[in-house]
mmCIF file of C-alpha atoms in Angstrom:
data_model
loop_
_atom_site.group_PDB
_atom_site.id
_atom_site.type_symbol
_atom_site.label_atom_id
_atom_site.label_comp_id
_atom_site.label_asym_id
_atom_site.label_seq_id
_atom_site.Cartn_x
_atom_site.Cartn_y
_atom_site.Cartn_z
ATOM 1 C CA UNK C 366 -47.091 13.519 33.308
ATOM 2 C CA UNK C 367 -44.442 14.641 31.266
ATOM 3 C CA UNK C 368 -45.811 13.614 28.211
ATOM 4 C CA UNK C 369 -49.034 15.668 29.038
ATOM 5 C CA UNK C 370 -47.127 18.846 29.960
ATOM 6 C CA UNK C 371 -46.049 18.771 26.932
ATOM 7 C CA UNK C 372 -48.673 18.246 24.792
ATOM 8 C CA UNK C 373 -50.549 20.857 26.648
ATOM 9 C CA UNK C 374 -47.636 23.495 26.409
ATOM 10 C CA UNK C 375 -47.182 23.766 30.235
ATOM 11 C CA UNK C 376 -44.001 24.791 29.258
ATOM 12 C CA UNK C 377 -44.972 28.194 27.999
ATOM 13 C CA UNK C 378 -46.337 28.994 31.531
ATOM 14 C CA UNK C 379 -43.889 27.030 34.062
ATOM 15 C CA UNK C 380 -40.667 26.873 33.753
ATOM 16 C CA UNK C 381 -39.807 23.787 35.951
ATOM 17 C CA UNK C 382 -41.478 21.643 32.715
ATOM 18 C CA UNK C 383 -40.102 21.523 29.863
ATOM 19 C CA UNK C 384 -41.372 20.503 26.200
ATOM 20 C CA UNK C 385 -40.743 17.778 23.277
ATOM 21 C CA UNK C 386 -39.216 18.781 20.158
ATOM 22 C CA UNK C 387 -42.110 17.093 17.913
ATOM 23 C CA UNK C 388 -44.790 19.047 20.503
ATOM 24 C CA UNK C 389 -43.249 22.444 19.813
ATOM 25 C CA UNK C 390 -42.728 22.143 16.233
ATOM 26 C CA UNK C 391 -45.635 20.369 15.591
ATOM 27 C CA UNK C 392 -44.832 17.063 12.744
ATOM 28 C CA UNK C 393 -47.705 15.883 10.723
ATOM 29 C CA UNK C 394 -47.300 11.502 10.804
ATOM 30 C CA UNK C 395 -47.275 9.881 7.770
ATOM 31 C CA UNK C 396 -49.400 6.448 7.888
ATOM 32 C CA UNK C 397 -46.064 4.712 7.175
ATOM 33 C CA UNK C 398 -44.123 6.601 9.700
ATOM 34 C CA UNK C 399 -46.478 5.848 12.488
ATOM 35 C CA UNK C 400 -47.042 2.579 12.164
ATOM 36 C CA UNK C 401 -43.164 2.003 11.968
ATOM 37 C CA UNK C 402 -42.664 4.087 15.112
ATOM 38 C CA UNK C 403 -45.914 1.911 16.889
ATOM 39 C CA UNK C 404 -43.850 -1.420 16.037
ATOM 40 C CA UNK C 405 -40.243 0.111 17.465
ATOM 41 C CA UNK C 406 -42.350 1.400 20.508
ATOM 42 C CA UNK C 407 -43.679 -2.183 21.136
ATOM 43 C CA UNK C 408 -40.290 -3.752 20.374
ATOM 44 C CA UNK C 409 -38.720 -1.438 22.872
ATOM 45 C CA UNK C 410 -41.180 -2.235 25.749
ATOM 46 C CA UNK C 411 -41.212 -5.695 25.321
ATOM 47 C CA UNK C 412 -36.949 -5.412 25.373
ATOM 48 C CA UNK C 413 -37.443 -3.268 28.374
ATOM 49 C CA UNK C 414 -39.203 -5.586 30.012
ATOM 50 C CA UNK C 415 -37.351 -9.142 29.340
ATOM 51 C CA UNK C 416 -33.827 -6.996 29.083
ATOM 52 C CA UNK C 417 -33.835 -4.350 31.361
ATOM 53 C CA UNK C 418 -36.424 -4.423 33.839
ATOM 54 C CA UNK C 419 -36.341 -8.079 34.472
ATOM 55 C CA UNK C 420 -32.679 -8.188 35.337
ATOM 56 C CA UNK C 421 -32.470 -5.637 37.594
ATOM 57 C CA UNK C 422 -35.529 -6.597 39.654
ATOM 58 C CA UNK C 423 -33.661 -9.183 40.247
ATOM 59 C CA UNK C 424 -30.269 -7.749 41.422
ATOM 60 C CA UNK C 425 -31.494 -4.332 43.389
ATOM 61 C CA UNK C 426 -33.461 -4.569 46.263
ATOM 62 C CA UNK C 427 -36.238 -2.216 45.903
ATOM 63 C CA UNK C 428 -35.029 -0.234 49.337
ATOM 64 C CA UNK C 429 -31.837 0.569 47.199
ATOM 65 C CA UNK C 430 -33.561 1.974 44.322
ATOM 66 C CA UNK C 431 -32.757 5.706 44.754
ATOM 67 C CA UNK C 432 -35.101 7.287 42.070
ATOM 68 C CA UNK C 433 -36.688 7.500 38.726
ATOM 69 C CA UNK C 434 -36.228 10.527 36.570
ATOM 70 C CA UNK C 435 -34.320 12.826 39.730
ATOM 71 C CA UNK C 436 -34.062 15.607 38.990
ATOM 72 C CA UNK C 437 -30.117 17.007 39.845
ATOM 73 C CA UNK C 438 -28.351 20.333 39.680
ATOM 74 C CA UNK C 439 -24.655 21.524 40.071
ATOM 75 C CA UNK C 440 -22.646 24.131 39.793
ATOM 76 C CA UNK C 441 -20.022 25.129 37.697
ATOM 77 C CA UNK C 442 -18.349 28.613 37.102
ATOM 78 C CA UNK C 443 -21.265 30.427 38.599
ATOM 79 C CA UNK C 444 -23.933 28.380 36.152
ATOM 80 C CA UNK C 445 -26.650 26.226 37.281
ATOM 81 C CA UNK C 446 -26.003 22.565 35.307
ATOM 82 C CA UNK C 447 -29.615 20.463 35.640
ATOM 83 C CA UNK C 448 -30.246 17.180 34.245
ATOM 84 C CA UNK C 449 -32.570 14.120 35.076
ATOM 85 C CA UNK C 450 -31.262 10.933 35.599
ATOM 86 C CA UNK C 451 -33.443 8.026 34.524
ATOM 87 C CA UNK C 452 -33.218 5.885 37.425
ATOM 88 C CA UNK C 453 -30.456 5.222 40.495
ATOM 89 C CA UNK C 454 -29.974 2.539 42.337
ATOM 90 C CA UNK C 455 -27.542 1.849 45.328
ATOM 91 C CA UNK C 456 -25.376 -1.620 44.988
ATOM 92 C CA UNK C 457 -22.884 -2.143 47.593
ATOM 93 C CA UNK C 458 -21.042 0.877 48.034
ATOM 94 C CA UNK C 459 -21.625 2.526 44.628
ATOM 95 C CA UNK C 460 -24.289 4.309 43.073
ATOM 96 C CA UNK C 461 -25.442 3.171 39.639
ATOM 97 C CA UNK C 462 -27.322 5.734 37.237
ATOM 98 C CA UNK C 463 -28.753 3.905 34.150
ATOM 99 C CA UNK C 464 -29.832 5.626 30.800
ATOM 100 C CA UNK C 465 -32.243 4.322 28.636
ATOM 101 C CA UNK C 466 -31.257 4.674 25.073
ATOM 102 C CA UNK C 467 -33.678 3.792 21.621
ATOM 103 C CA UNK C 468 -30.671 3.230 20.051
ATOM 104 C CA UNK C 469 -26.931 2.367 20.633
ATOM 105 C CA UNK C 470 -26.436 5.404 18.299
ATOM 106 C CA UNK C 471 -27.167 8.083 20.838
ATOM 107 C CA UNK C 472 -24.904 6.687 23.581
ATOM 108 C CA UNK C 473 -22.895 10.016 24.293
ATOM 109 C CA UNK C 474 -19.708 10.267 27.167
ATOM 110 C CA UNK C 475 -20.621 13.610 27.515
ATOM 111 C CA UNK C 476 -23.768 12.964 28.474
ATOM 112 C CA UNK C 477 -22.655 10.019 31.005
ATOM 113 C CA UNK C 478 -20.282 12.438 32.305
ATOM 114 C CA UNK C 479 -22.605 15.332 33.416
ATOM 115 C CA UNK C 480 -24.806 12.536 34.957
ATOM 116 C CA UNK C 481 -21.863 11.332 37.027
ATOM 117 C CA UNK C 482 -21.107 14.660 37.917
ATOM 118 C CA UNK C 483 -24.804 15.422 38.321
ATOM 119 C CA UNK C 484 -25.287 12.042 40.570
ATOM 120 C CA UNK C 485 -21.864 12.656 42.775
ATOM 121 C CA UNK C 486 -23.392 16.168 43.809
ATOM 122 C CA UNK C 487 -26.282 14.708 44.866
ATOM 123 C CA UNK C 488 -24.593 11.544 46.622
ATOM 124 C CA UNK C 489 -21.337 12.652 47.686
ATOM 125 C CA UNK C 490 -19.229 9.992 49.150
ATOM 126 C CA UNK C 491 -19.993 7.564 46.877
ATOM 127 C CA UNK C 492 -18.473 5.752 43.130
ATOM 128 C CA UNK C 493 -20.496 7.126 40.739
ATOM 129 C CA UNK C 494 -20.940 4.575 37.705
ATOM 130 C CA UNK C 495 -23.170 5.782 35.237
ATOM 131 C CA UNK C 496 -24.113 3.540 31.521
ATOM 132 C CA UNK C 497 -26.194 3.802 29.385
ATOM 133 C CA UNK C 498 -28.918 0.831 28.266
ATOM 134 C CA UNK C 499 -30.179 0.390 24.893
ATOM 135 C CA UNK C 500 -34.056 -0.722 25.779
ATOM 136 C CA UNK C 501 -34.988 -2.918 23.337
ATOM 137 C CA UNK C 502 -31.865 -5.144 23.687
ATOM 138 C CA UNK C 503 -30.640 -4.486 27.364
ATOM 139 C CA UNK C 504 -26.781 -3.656 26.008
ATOM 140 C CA UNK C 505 -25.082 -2.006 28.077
ATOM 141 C CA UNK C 506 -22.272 0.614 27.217
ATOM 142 C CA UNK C 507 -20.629 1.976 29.967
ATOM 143 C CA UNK C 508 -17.938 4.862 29.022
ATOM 144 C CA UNK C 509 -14.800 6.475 31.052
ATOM 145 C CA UNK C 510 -15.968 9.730 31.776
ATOM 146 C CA UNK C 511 -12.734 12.001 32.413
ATOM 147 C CA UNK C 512 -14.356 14.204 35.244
ATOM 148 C CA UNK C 513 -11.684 17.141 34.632
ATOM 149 C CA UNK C 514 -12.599 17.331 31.005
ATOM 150 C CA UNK C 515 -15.855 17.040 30.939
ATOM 151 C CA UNK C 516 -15.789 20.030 33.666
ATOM 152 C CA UNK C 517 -13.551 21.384 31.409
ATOM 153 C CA UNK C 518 -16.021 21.420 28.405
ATOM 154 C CA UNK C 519 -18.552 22.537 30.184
ATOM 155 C CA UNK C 520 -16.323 25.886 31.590
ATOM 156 C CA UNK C 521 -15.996 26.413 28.019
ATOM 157 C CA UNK C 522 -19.400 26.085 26.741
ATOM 158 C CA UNK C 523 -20.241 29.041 29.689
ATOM 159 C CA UNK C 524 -17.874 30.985 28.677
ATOM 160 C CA UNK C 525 -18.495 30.587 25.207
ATOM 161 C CA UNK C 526 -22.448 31.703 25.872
ATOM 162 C CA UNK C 527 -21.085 34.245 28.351
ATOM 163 C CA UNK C 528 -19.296 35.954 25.699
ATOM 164 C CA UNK C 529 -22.352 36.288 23.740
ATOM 165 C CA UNK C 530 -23.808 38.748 26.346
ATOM 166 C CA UNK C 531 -23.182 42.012 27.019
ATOM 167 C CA UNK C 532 -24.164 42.968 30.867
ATOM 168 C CA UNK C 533 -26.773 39.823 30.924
ATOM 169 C CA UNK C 534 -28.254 41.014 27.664
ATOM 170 C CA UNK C 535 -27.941 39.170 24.012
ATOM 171 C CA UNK C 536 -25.396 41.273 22.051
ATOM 172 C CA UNK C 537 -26.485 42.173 18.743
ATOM 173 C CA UNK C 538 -27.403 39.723 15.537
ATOM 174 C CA UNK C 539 -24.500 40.780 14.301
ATOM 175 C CA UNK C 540 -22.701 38.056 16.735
ATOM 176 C CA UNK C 541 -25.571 34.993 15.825
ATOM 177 C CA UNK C 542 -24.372 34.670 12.168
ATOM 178 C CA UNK C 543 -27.299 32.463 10.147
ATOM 179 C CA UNK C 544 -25.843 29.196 8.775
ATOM 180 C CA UNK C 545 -26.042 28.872 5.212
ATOM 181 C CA UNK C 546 -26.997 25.153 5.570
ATOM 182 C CA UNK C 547 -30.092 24.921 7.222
ATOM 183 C CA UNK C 548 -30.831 21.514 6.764
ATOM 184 C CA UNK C 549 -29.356 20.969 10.263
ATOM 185 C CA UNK C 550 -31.947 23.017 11.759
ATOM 186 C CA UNK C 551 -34.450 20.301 11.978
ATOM 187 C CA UNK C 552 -33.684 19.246 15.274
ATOM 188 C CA UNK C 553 -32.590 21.978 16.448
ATOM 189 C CA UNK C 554 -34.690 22.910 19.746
ATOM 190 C CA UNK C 555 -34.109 26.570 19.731
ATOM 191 C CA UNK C 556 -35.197 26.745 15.876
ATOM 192 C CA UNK C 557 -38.670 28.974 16.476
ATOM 193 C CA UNK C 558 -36.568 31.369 18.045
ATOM 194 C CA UNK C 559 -33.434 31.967 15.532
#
């Protein structure tokens, strides 16, 4: 479902969807390219499957499993924080959020952090213990999240885009500065608008 929201630019109409990078700035496959990314898709199922999927059908009772892709919301300073956790289960008397990861790579403690703070709004009263799983190998990397700082860094992040507005309107260009490198601006989600 998400998939197809995006590809048909639900997006654009709803705002409770939201849209992938490569379906907003359309990216022309090379023959190469796609049949690389068809072999790393199949690798990373089949991982899934014997790695991830496997093993935890076998620990967590399905009447613990909490949800797949829930979505969360908190608040901090007076700013809505969302996010979607990729699937929560219930073990004893903690909650477990797991993150799939393509790649060991993109493991981020931010990330894990907002998710715990995400997954203790919306279970309060339990240990949160968030990782993240690399699919195709079932490695798990599980990171100490520092709940104060990461609150901390997201305080200044809305402050930081707070300061950019001028009663609840964009200031003027003349505070958005263009990079001179724009190389970085490939994956840059906000790029058709800058």
């Amino acid at each position: 479902t998400i998939y197809r929201n995006s590809l048909t630019r639900t997006y654009y109409k709803d705002g409770s969807h939201f849209g992938l990078l490569e379906h907003h700035y359309p990216v022309v496959w090379q023959q190469p390219t796609a049949n690389q990314s068809k072999q790393r898709i199949q690798e990373a199922v089949e991982g899934f499957h014997k790695n991830v999927y496997i093993p935890l059908a076998q620990k967590v009772p399905a009447d613990q499993i909490l949800g797949i892709e829930v979505p969360c919301e908190t608040d901090i300073d007076g700013a809505k924080v969302f996010g979607r956790l990729d699937f929560v289960f219930r073990l004893n008397d903690d909650v477990h959020v797991r993150e799939w990861k393509t790649s060991k790579a993109s493991v981020n403690e931010m990330q894990l952090g907002v998710y715990r703070l995400l997954a203790g709004t919306r279970w309060p009263g339990y240990a949160i213990l968030a990782a993240a799983i690399e699919i195709s190998s079932g490695q798990k990397t599980s990171l100490q999240c520092d709940e104060h700082r990461i609150k901390a860094t997201i305080s200044e992040s809305i402050a930081a885009m707070r300061s950019l507005l001028e009663d609840g309107v964009p200031k003027g260009l003349e505070h958005f500065p263009m990079i001179s490198d724009l190389r970085i601006c490939g994956g840059c989600q906000f790029q058709g608008y800058c």
